[in-house]
Coordinates of N, CA and C in Angstrom, one line a residue:
Chain A
X990 N 15.7 13.9 -1.5 CA 15.1 15.1 -1.1 C 13.6 15.1 -1.4
X991 N 12.9 15.6 -0.5 CA 11.4 15.7 -0.6 C 11.0 17.2 -0.4
X992 N 10.3 17.8 -1.3 CA 9.9 19.2 -1.1 C 8.4 19.3 -1.2
X993 N 7.8 19.7 -0.2 CA 6.3 19.8 -0.1 C 6.0 21.3 -0.5
X994 N 4.7 21.5 -1.0 CA 4.1 22.8 -1.4 C 2.6 22.7 -1.4
X995 N 2.0 23.9 -1.4 CA 0.6 23.8 -1.6 C -0.2 24.2 -0.3
X996 N 0.5 24.3 0.8 CA -0.2 24.7 2.1 C -0.6 26.1 2.1
X997 N -1.4 26.5 3.0 CA -1.9 27.8 3.1 C -3.2 27.9 4.0
X998 N -3.7 29.1 4.0 CA -4.9 29.4 4.8 C -6.1 29.2 4.0
X999 N -7.0 28.3 4.5 CA -8.3 28.0 3.8 C -9.4 27.9 4.9
X1000 N -10.6 28.4 4.4 CA -11.8 28.3 5.2 C -12.3 26.8 5.4
X1001 N -13.0 26.7 6.6 CA -13.6 25.3 6.8 C -14.6 25.0 5.6
X1002 N -14.5 23.7 5.2 CA -15.3 23.3 4.1 C -14.8 23.4 2.7
X1003 N -13.6 24.2 2.6 CA -12.9 24.4 1.3 C -12.0 23.2 1.0
X1004 N -11.3 23.3 -0.1 CA -10.4 22.3 -0.5 C -9.0 22.9 -0.7
X1005 N -8.0 22.0 -0.7 CA -6.5 22.3 -0.8 C -5.9 21.2 -1.5
X1006 N -4.9 21.4 -2.2 CA -4.1 20.3 -2.8 C -2.7 20.4 -2.5
X1007 N -2.1 19.5 -1.8 CA -0.7 19.6 -1.5 C 0.1 18.8 -2.5
X1008 N 1.4 19.1 -2.7 CA 2.3 18.4 -3.6 C 3.6 18.2 -3.0
X1009 N 4.2 17.1 -3.4 CA 5.6 16.9 -2.9 C 6.4 16.3 -4.1
X1010 N 7.4 17.0 -4.3 CA 8.4 16.5 -5.5 C 9.6 15.8 -4.8
X1011 N 10.0 14.8 -5.4 CA 11.0 13.9 -4.9 C 12.1 14.1 -5.9
X1012 N 13.4 13.9 -5.3 CA 14.7 13.9 -6.1 C 15.6 13.0 -5.2
X1013 N 16.6 12.5 -6.0 CA 17.7 11.7 -5.4 C 17.5 10.2 -5.1
X1014 N 16.3 9.7 -5.6 CA 16.0 8.3 -5.5 C 15.1 7.9 -6.6
X1015 N 15.0 6.6 -6.8 CA 14.0 6.1 -7.9 C 12.6 6.2 -7.3
X1016 N 11.9 7.2 -7.7 CA 10.6 7.5 -7.0 C 9.6 6.4 -7.2
X1017 N 9.6 5.8 -8.4 CA 8.6 4.8 -8.7 C 8.9 3.4 -8.1
X1018 N 10.0 3.3 -7.2 CA 10.3 2.1 -6.5 C 9.7 2.0 -5.2
X1019 N 9.1 3.0 -4.7 CA 8.8 3.2 -3.3 C 7.3 3.7 -3.0
X1020 N 6.7 3.1 -2.0 CA 5.5 3.6 -1.5 C 5.8 5.0 -0.9
X1021 N 4.8 5.9 -0.9 CA 5.0 7.3 -0.3 C 3.7 7.5 0.6
X1022 N 4.0 8.5 1.5 CA 3.0 8.8 2.6 C 2.9 10.3 2.9
X1023 N 1.8 10.6 3.5 CA 1.6 11.9 4.1 C 1.4 11.7 5.6
X1024 N 2.1 12.5 6.4 CA 2.0 12.4 7.9 C 1.8 13.9 8.3
X1025 N 1.0 14.0 9.3 CA 0.8 15.5 9.8 C 1.1 15.7 11.3
X1026 N 1.4 16.8 11.7 CA 1.6 17.2 13.1 C 0.8 18.5 13.5
X1027 N -0.3 18.2 14.2 CA -1.1 19.4 14.6 C -0.3 20.1 15.6
X1028 N -0.6 21.5 15.9 CA 0.1 22.3 16.8 C -0.1 21.6 18.2
X1029 N 1.1 21.4 18.9 CA 1.0 20.8 20.3 C 0.6 19.4 20.3
X1030 N 0.6 18.7 19.2 CA 0.1 17.4 19.2 C 1.3 16.5 18.6
X1031 N 1.0 15.1 18.5 CA 2.0 14.2 18.0 C 1.8 14.0 16.6
X1032 N 2.5 12.9 16.1 CA 2.5 12.6 14.6 C 1.3 11.8 14.3
X1033 N 0.7 12.0 13.2 CA -0.4 11.3 12.7 C -0.3 10.9 11.3
X1034 N -0.3 9.6 11.1 CA -0.3 9.1 9.6 C -1.5 9.4 9.0
X1035 N -1.5 10.0 7.7 CA -2.7 10.5 7.1 C -3.1 9.6 6.0
X1036 N -2.0 9.2 5.1 CA -2.4 8.5 4.0 C -1.1 7.9 3.4
X1037 N -1.2 6.8 2.6 CA -0.2 6.2 1.9 C -0.6 5.6 0.5
X1038 N 0.4 5.5 -0.3 CA 0.1 5.0 -1.7 C 1.2 4.1 -2.0
X1039 N 1.0 3.0 -2.8 CA 2.0 2.1 -3.3 C 2.7 2.7 -4.5
X1040 N 3.8 1.9 -4.8 CA 4.7 2.5 -5.8 C 4.0 2.7 -7.1
X1041 N 3.0 1.9 -7.4 CA 2.3 2.0 -8.8 C 0.9 2.4 -8.7
X1042 N 0.6 3.0 -7.4 CA -0.8 3.5 -7.3 C -1.8 2.5 -7.1
X1043 N -1.4 1.2 -7.0 CA -2.3 0.1 -7.0 C -3.1 0.0 -5.7
X1044 N -2.6 0.5 -4.7 CA -3.1 0.4 -3.3 C -2.9 1.8 -2.5
X1045 N -3.9 2.1 -1.8 CA -3.9 3.3 -1.0 C -4.5 3.0 0.4
X1046 N -4.1 3.8 1.3 CA -4.6 3.7 2.8 C -4.9 5.1 3.3
X1047 N -5.8 5.1 4.2 CA -6.1 6.5 4.8 C -6.5 6.3 6.3
X1048 N -6.2 7.3 7.0 CA -6.5 7.3 8.4 C -8.0 7.5 8.5
X1049 N -8.7 7.0 9.5 CA -10.1 7.1 9.6 C -10.6 8.6 9.6
X1050 N -9.7 9.4 10.2 CA -10.1 10.9 10.4 C -10.1 11.6 9.0
X1051 N -9.6 11.0 7.9 CA -9.6 11.8 6.6 C -10.3 11.0 5.5
X1052 N -10.6 9.7 5.9 CA -11.2 8.8 4.9 C -12.5 9.5 4.3
X1053 N -12.6 9.5 3.0 CA -13.8 10.0 2.3 C -13.7 11.5 2.0
X1054 N -12.6 12.1 2.6 CA -12.4 13.6 2.3 C -11.1 13.9 1.7
X1055 N -10.1 13.1 1.9 CA -8.7 13.2 1.3 C -8.6 12.2 0.3
X1056 N -7.8 12.5 -0.7 CA -7.4 11.6 -1.7 C -5.8 11.7 -2.1
X1057 N -5.2 10.6 -1.9 CA -3.8 10.6 -2.3 C -3.5 10.1 -3.7
X1058 N -2.6 10.6 -4.4 CA -2.3 10.3 -5.7 C -0.8 10.5 -6.0
X1059 N -0.3 9.9 -7.1 CA 1.1 10.2 -7.5 C 1.2 10.2 -9.1
X1060 N 2.3 10.8 -9.5 CA 2.6 10.9 -10.8 C 4.1 10.5 -11.0
X1061 N 4.4 9.2 -11.3 CA 5.8 8.8 -11.4 C 6.5 9.4 -12.5
X1062 N 5.9 10.0 -13.5 CA 6.5 10.6 -14.6 C 7.1 12.0 -14.1
X1063 N 6.5 12.5 -13.1 CA 6.9 13.8 -12.5 C 7.5 13.7 -11.1
X1064 N 7.7 12.4 -10.6 CA 8.4 12.2 -9.4 C 7.5 13.0 -8.4
X1065 N 6.3 13.0 -8.3 CA 5.4 13.8 -7.5 C 4.4 13.0 -6.8
X1066 N 4.1 13.5 -5.6 CA 3.1 12.9 -4.7 C 2.1 14.0 -4.4
X1067 N 0.8 13.7 -4.3 CA -0.3 14.7 -4.1 C -1.1 14.3 -3.0
X1068 N -1.8 15.2 -2.3 CA -2.9 15.0 -1.4 C -4.0 16.1 -1.7
X1069 N -5.1 15.5 -2.3 CA -6.2 16.4 -2.5 C -7.1 16.4 -1.1
X1070 N -7.2 17.5 -0.5 CA -8.0 17.6 0.7 C -9.3 18.4 0.6
X1071 N -10.4 17.8 0.7 CA -11.7 18.3 0.5 C -12.3 18.4 1.9
X1072 N -13.5 19.3 1.9 CA -14.2 19.4 3.2 C -13.3 19.7 4.4
X1073 N -12.4 20.6 4.3 CA -11.5 20.7 5.4 C -12.1 21.2 6.6
X1074 N -11.6 20.7 7.8 CA -12.0 21.1 9.0 C -11.1 21.7 9.9
X1075 N -11.5 22.3 11.0 CA -10.6 23.0 11.8 C -9.4 22.0 12.3
X1076 N -9.9 20.8 12.6 CA -8.9 19.7 13.2 C -7.9 19.3 12.1
X1077 N -8.1 19.8 10.8 CA -7.1 19.3 9.8 C -5.9 20.2 9.8
X1078 N -6.0 21.3 10.5 CA -4.9 22.3 10.6 C -3.7 21.6 11.2
X1079 N -2.5 21.7 10.5 CA -1.4 21.0 10.8 C -0.2 21.3 9.8
X1080 N 1.1 20.9 10.3 CA 2.1 20.8 9.3 C 2.0 19.4 8.7
X1081 N 2.0 19.4 7.4 CA 1.9 18.2 6.6 C 3.3 17.7 6.0
X1082 N 3.7 16.6 6.3 CA 5.0 16.0 5.8 C 4.8 15.0 4.8
X1083 N 5.6 15.0 3.7 CA 5.6 13.9 2.8 C 6.8 13.1 3.2
X1084 N 6.6 11.7 3.1 CA 7.6 10.8 3.6 C 7.7 9.6 2.7
X1085 N 9.0 9.2 2.4 CA 9.2 8.0 1.6 C 9.3 6.6 2.5
X1086 N 8.7 5.7 1.9 CA 8.7 4.3 2.6 C 9.9 3.6 2.2
X1087 N 10.4 2.7 3.1 CA 11.4 1.7 2.6 C 11.0 0.7 1.7
X1088 N 9.6 0.4 1.7 CA 9.0 -0.6 0.9 C 8.2 -0.1 -0.3
X1089 N 7.5 -1.0 -0.9 CA 6.9 -0.6 -2.1 C 5.3 -0.5 -1.9
X1090 N 4.8 -0.9 -0.9 CA 3.3 -0.9 -0.7 C 3.0 -0.5 0.7
X1091 N 1.7 0.0 0.9 CA 1.3 0.5 2.2 C 1.3 -0.8 3.2
X1092 N 0.9 -1.9 2.6 CA 0.6 -3.1 3.5 C 2.0 -3.8 3.7
X1093 N 3.0 -3.4 3.0 CA 4.4 -4.2 3.3 C 5.3 -3.0 3.7
X1094 N 4.9 -2.1 4.4 CA 5.7 -1.0 4.9 C 6.9 -1.4 5.8
X1095 N 8.0 -0.7 5.7 CA 9.0 -0.9 6.7 C 9.3 0.5 7.3
X1096 N 8.4 1.2 7.3 CA 8.6 2.6 8.0 C 9.2 3.6 6.9
X1097 N 9.4 4.8 7.4 CA 9.8 5.8 6.6 C 11.3 6.3 6.7
X1098 N 12.0 6.4 5.7 CA 13.4 6.7 5.8 C 13.8 8.1 5.4
X1099 N 12.9 8.8 4.6 CA 13.2 10.3 4.2 C 12.0 11.0 4.5
X1100 N 12.2 12.2 4.9 CA 11.0 13.1 5.2 C 11.3 14.5 4.5
X1101 N 10.2 15.2 4.1 CA 10.4 16.5 3.6 C 10.3 17.4 4.9
X1102 N 10.5 18.8 4.6 CA 10.3 19.8 5.7 C 8.9 20.1 6.1
X1103 N 8.0 19.8 5.3 CA 6.6 20.0 5.6 C 6.1 21.2 4.9
X1104 N 4.7 21.3 4.9 CA 4.0 22.5 4.4 C 2.8 22.7 5.5
X1105 N 2.6 24.0 5.8 CA 1.6 24.1 6.8 C 0.1 24.5 6.2
X1106 N -0.8 23.8 6.8 CA -2.1 24.1 6.4 C -2.9 24.7 7.6
X1107 N -3.4 25.8 7.4 CA -4.2 26.6 8.4 C -5.6 26.6 8.0
X1108 N -6.5 26.1 8.8 CA -7.9 26.1 8.5 C -8.6 27.1 9.5
X1109 N -9.2 28.2 8.9 CA -9.8 29.2 9.8 C -10.8 30.0 9.0
X1110 N -11.8 30.4 9.6 CA -12.9 31.3 9.0 C -12.4 32.8 9.1
Chain B
X131 N -4.9 -0.7 14.8 CA -4.0 -1.0 15.9 C -3.5 0.2 16.7
X132 N -3.7 0.1 18.0 CA -3.4 1.3 18.9 C -2.0 1.1 19.5
X133 N -1.2 2.1 19.7 CA 0.1 2.0 20.3 C 0.0 3.0 21.6
X134 N 0.6 2.4 22.6 CA 0.9 3.3 23.8 C 2.4 3.3 24.1
X135 N 2.8 4.3 24.7 CA 4.3 4.5 25.0 C 4.3 4.9 26.5
X136 N 5.3 4.4 27.0 CA 5.6 4.8 28.4 C 7.1 4.9 28.7
X137 N 7.6 5.9 29.5 CA 6.6 6.9 30.0 C 6.3 7.9 29.0
X138 N 5.4 8.8 29.3 CA 5.1 9.8 28.3 C 6.1 11.0 28.4
X139 N 6.8 11.1 29.5 CA 7.7 12.1 29.8 C 8.8 11.5 30.7
X140 N 10.1 11.8 30.4 CA 11.1 11.4 31.3 C 12.2 12.4 31.4
X141 N 12.7 12.7 32.6 CA 13.7 13.6 32.8 C 15.0 12.8 33.1
X142 N 16.1 13.1 32.3 CA 17.4 12.3 32.5 C 18.6 13.2 32.3
X143 N 19.7 12.7 32.7 CA 21.0 13.4 32.6 C 21.8 12.8 31.5
X144 N 22.7 13.7 31.1 CA 23.7 13.2 30.1 C 24.4 12.0 30.6
X145 N 24.5 10.9 29.9 CA 25.2 9.7 30.3 C 24.3 8.6 30.8
X146 N 23.0 9.0 31.2 CA 22.1 8.0 31.6 C 21.7 7.0 30.5
X147 N 21.3 5.9 31.1 CA 20.7 4.9 30.2 C 19.2 5.1 30.2
X148 N 18.6 5.2 29.0 CA 17.1 5.5 28.9 C 16.5 4.4 28.1
X149 N 15.3 4.0 28.7 CA 14.5 3.0 28.0 C 13.1 3.4 27.8
X150 N 12.6 3.3 26.6 CA 11.2 3.7 26.3 C 10.5 2.5 25.8
X151 N 9.3 2.3 26.3 CA 8.5 1.1 25.9 C 7.3 1.5 25.0
X152 N 7.0 0.7 24.0 CA 5.9 0.9 23.1 C 5.2 -0.4 23.1
X153 N 3.9 -0.4 23.3 CA 2.9 -1.5 23.3 C 1.9 -1.4 22.3
X154 N 1.6 -2.5 21.6 CA 0.7 -2.5 20.5 C -0.6 -3.3 21.1
X155 N -1.7 -2.9 20.6 CA -3.0 -3.5 21.0 C -3.2 -4.9 20.5
X156 N -2.4 -5.2 19.5 CA -2.5 -6.5 19.0 C -1.0 -6.9 18.3
X157 N -0.9 -8.2 18.1 CA 0.4 -8.7 17.6 C 0.8 -8.0 16.2
X158 N 1.9 -7.3 16.2 CA 2.4 -6.6 15.0 C 3.8 -7.3 14.6
X159 N 4.0 -8.5 15.1 CA 5.3 -9.2 14.9 C 6.5 -8.2 15.1
X160 N 7.3 -7.9 14.2 CA 8.4 -7.0 14.3 C 8.3 -5.8 13.4
X161 N 7.0 -5.4 13.1 CA 6.8 -4.3 12.2 C 6.6 -3.0 12.9
X162 N 7.7 -2.6 13.5 CA 7.7 -1.4 14.3 C 9.0 -0.6 14.0
X163 N 8.8 0.8 14.0 CA 9.8 1.7 13.8 C 9.8 2.8 14.8
X164 N 11.0 3.4 15.0 CA 11.2 4.4 16.0 C 11.7 5.7 15.2
X165 N 11.3 6.9 15.8 CA 11.7 8.2 15.2 C 12.1 9.1 16.4
X166 N 13.0 10.0 16.0 CA 13.3 11.1 16.9 C 12.7 12.4 16.4
X167 N 12.1 13.2 17.2 CA 11.5 14.4 16.7 C 12.0 15.6 17.6
X168 N 12.5 16.7 16.9 CA 12.9 17.8 17.6 C 12.1 19.0 17.0
X169 N 11.8 19.9 17.9 CA 10.9 21.1 17.3 C 11.5 21.7 16.0
X170 N 10.6 22.0 15.1 CA 11.1 22.7 13.9 C 11.8 21.8 12.8
X171 N 12.0 20.5 13.2 CA 12.6 19.6 12.3 C 11.6 18.4 12.0
X172 N 11.8 17.8 10.7 CA 11.1 16.6 10.6 C 11.6 15.4 11.3
X173 N 10.7 14.4 11.5 CA 11.2 13.2 12.3 C 12.4 12.6 11.6
X174 N 13.2 12.1 12.5 CA 14.4 11.4 12.1 C 14.4 9.9 12.3
X175 N 14.4 9.1 11.3 CA 14.4 7.7 11.4 C 15.5 7.1 12.3
X176 N 15.1 6.2 13.2 CA 16.2 5.6 14.1 C 16.3 4.1 13.9
X177 N 15.2 3.5 14.0 CA 15.2 2.0 14.0 C 13.9 1.5 13.1
X178 N 14.1 0.4 12.4 CA 13.1 -0.1 11.7 C 13.1 -1.6 11.8
X179 N 12.0 -2.4 11.6 CA 11.8 -3.8 11.9 C 12.3 -4.1 13.2
X180 N 11.8 -3.3 14.2 CA 12.0 -3.4 15.6 C 13.4 -3.3 16.2
X181 N 14.4 -3.7 15.4 CA 15.7 -3.7 15.9 C 16.8 -3.3 15.0
X182 N 16.5 -2.9 13.7 CA 17.6 -2.6 12.7 C 17.8 -1.2 12.8
X183 N 19.1 -0.8 13.0 CA 19.6 0.6 13.1 C 19.4 1.3 11.7
X184 N 18.9 2.4 11.6 CA 19.0 3.2 10.4 C 20.5 3.7 10.2
X185 N 20.9 3.6 8.9 CA 22.2 3.9 8.5 C 22.5 5.4 9.0
X186 N 23.6 5.5 9.7 CA 24.1 6.8 10.2 C 23.7 7.1 11.6
X187 N 22.8 6.2 12.2 CA 22.3 6.5 13.5 C 23.3 5.9 14.5
X188 N 23.7 6.7 15.5 CA 24.7 6.2 16.5 C 24.3 4.8 17.2
X189 N 25.3 4.1 17.5 CA 25.1 2.7 17.9 C 24.6 2.8 19.4
X190 N 24.6 3.9 20.1 CA 24.0 4.0 21.3 C 22.5 3.8 21.4
X191 N 21.9 3.9 20.2 CA 20.5 3.6 20.0 C 20.3 2.1 19.7
X192 N 19.3 1.5 20.3 CA 19.0 0.2 19.9 C 17.5 -0.1 20.2
X193 N 16.9 -1.1 19.5 CA 15.6 -1.5 19.7 C 15.5 -3.0 19.8
X194 N 14.4 -3.3 20.6 CA 14.2 -4.7 20.7 C 12.6 -5.0 20.9
X195 N 12.3 -6.2 20.8 CA 11.0 -6.6 21.0 C 10.2 -7.2 19.8
X196 N 9.1 -7.9 20.1 CA 8.4 -8.4 19.0 C 7.0 -8.7 19.6
X197 N 6.1 -8.8 18.7 CA 4.7 -9.1 19.1 C 3.9 -7.9 19.5
X198 N 3.8 -7.7 20.9 CA 3.1 -6.4 21.3 C 3.9 -5.5 22.2
X199 N 5.2 -5.9 22.6 CA 6.0 -5.1 23.4 C 7.3 -4.8 22.7
X200 N 7.7 -3.5 22.8 CA 8.9 -3.2 22.2 C 9.6 -2.1 23.0
X201 N 11.0 -2.1 22.9 CA 11.7 -1.0 23.6 C 12.7 -0.3 22.7
X202 N 12.9 1.0 23.0 CA 13.9 1.8 22.6 C 14.9 2.1 23.6
X203 N 16.1 1.8 23.4 CA 17.2 2.1 24.5 C 18.3 3.0 23.9
X204 N 18.6 4.1 24.7 CA 19.7 4.9 24.4 C 20.8 4.6 25.6
X205 N 21.8 4.0 25.2 CA 22.8 3.4 26.3 C 23.5 4.5 27.1
X206 N 23.7 5.7 26.5 CA 24.3 6.7 27.2 C 23.9 8.1 26.5
X207 N 22.9 8.7 27.3 CA 22.2 9.9 26.7 C 23.2 10.9 26.4
X208 N 23.2 11.5 25.2 CA 24.0 12.6 24.8 C 23.2 13.9 24.7
X209 N 23.8 15.1 24.8 CA 23.0 16.4 24.7 C 22.1 16.5 23.5
X210 N 22.5 15.9 22.4 CA 21.7 16.1 21.2 C 20.5 15.1 21.1
X211 N 20.3 14.2 22.2 CA 19.3 13.2 22.2 C 18.1 13.7 22.9
X212 N 18.2 14.9 23.5 CA 16.9 15.4 24.1 C 15.9 15.8 23.0
X213 N 14.7 15.1 23.0 CA 13.8 15.2 22.0 C 12.7 14.4 22.3
X214 N 11.6 14.2 21.3 CA 10.5 13.4 21.6 C 10.7 12.2 20.6
X215 N 10.4 11.1 21.2 CA 10.5 9.7 20.5 C 9.2 9.0 20.3
X216 N 9.0 8.6 19.0 CA 7.7 8.1 18.5 C 8.0 6.7 18.1
X217 N 7.2 5.7 18.3 CA 7.0 4.5 17.7 C 6.0 4.5 16.6
X218 N 6.1 3.6 15.7 CA 5.1 3.6 14.6 C 5.0 2.1 14.2
X219 N 3.7 1.6 14.2 CA 3.4 0.2 13.7 C 3.2 0.4 12.2
X220 N 3.7 -0.6 11.5 CA 3.6 -0.7 10.1 C 3.1 -2.1 9.6
X221 N 2.2 -2.6 10.4 CA 1.7 -4.0 10.2 C 0.4 -4.1 9.5
X222 N -0.2 -2.9 9.2 CA -1.5 -3.0 8.6 C -1.5 -1.8 7.6
X223 N -2.6 -1.7 6.8 CA -2.7 -0.6 6.0 C -3.2 0.6 6.6
X224 N -3.4 0.7 7.8 CA -3.6 1.9 8.7 C -2.5 1.9 9.7
X225 N -1.4 2.6 9.2 CA -0.2 2.9 9.9 C -0.5 3.8 11.1
X226 N 0.0 3.6 12.3 CA -0.3 4.5 13.4 C 1.1 4.7 14.1
X227 N 1.0 6.0 14.7 CA 2.2 6.3 15.6 C 1.7 6.3 17.1
X228 N 2.6 6.0 17.9 CA 2.5 6.1 19.3 C 2.2 7.6 19.7
X229 N 1.9 8.0 20.9 CA 1.7 9.3 21.4 C 3.0 10.1 21.6
X230 N 4.1 9.4 21.8 CA 5.3 10.0 22.0 C 5.8 10.0 23.4
X231 N 7.2 10.1 23.5 CA 7.8 10.1 24.8 C 8.8 11.3 24.7
X232 N 8.6 12.4 25.6 CA 9.5 13.5 25.6 C 10.6 13.2 26.6
X233 N 11.9 13.3 26.1 CA 13.0 13.1 27.0 C 13.6 14.6 27.2
X234 N 13.6 15.0 28.5 CA 14.0 16.3 28.8 C 15.2 16.1 29.7
X235 N 15.9 17.4 29.8 CA 17.2 17.4 30.7 C 16.8 17.7 32.2
X236 N 17.5 16.7 32.9 CA 17.1 16.8 34.4 C 17.9 17.9 35.0

């Protein structure tokens, strides 16, 4: 089970931190990811992190503005989103990888229900 | 790595055989996954490693291909299969999804 939180209404240029708490599997055995779905658009991979935080990856659209992290002692995944833009408005999903690192991914086998981020002035 | 899907939309009837194609801009070997997406629900994993069926997914779903061309086939479309289908490449540290194929009722 993956449960996201932290979404909400934020002004352009401001920050927001998303969280995802995992249960039902050995969290620190797997890579984790954030994926978003903007209104009326398709799925977009945002960022991923390896099992031990040793490697991360970011979509070009968020690189330099978003930071992914995890705390394996709390079975938790985070996404720090800075300098938010209108185009960041979306439903953000937390997803579990079948593999251990971003570069050896086998795709995602569990997804949360998502948390909504609204960017508006 | 860019992914394209064809068709972007298809209209089909219950019982039809449906095939969706996903093409990659470069060789991704067999590092491709497929998902089913319905409104208001998170994506449901169907296939990974191009042709391995996710546990619990009906056998009417199948995947094939390698390199740059892949297909998702639904052998006999069921009412619950009307949805949008996405491919995803996992061959680099910049994972990407295809634009999606919406399967609608004829």
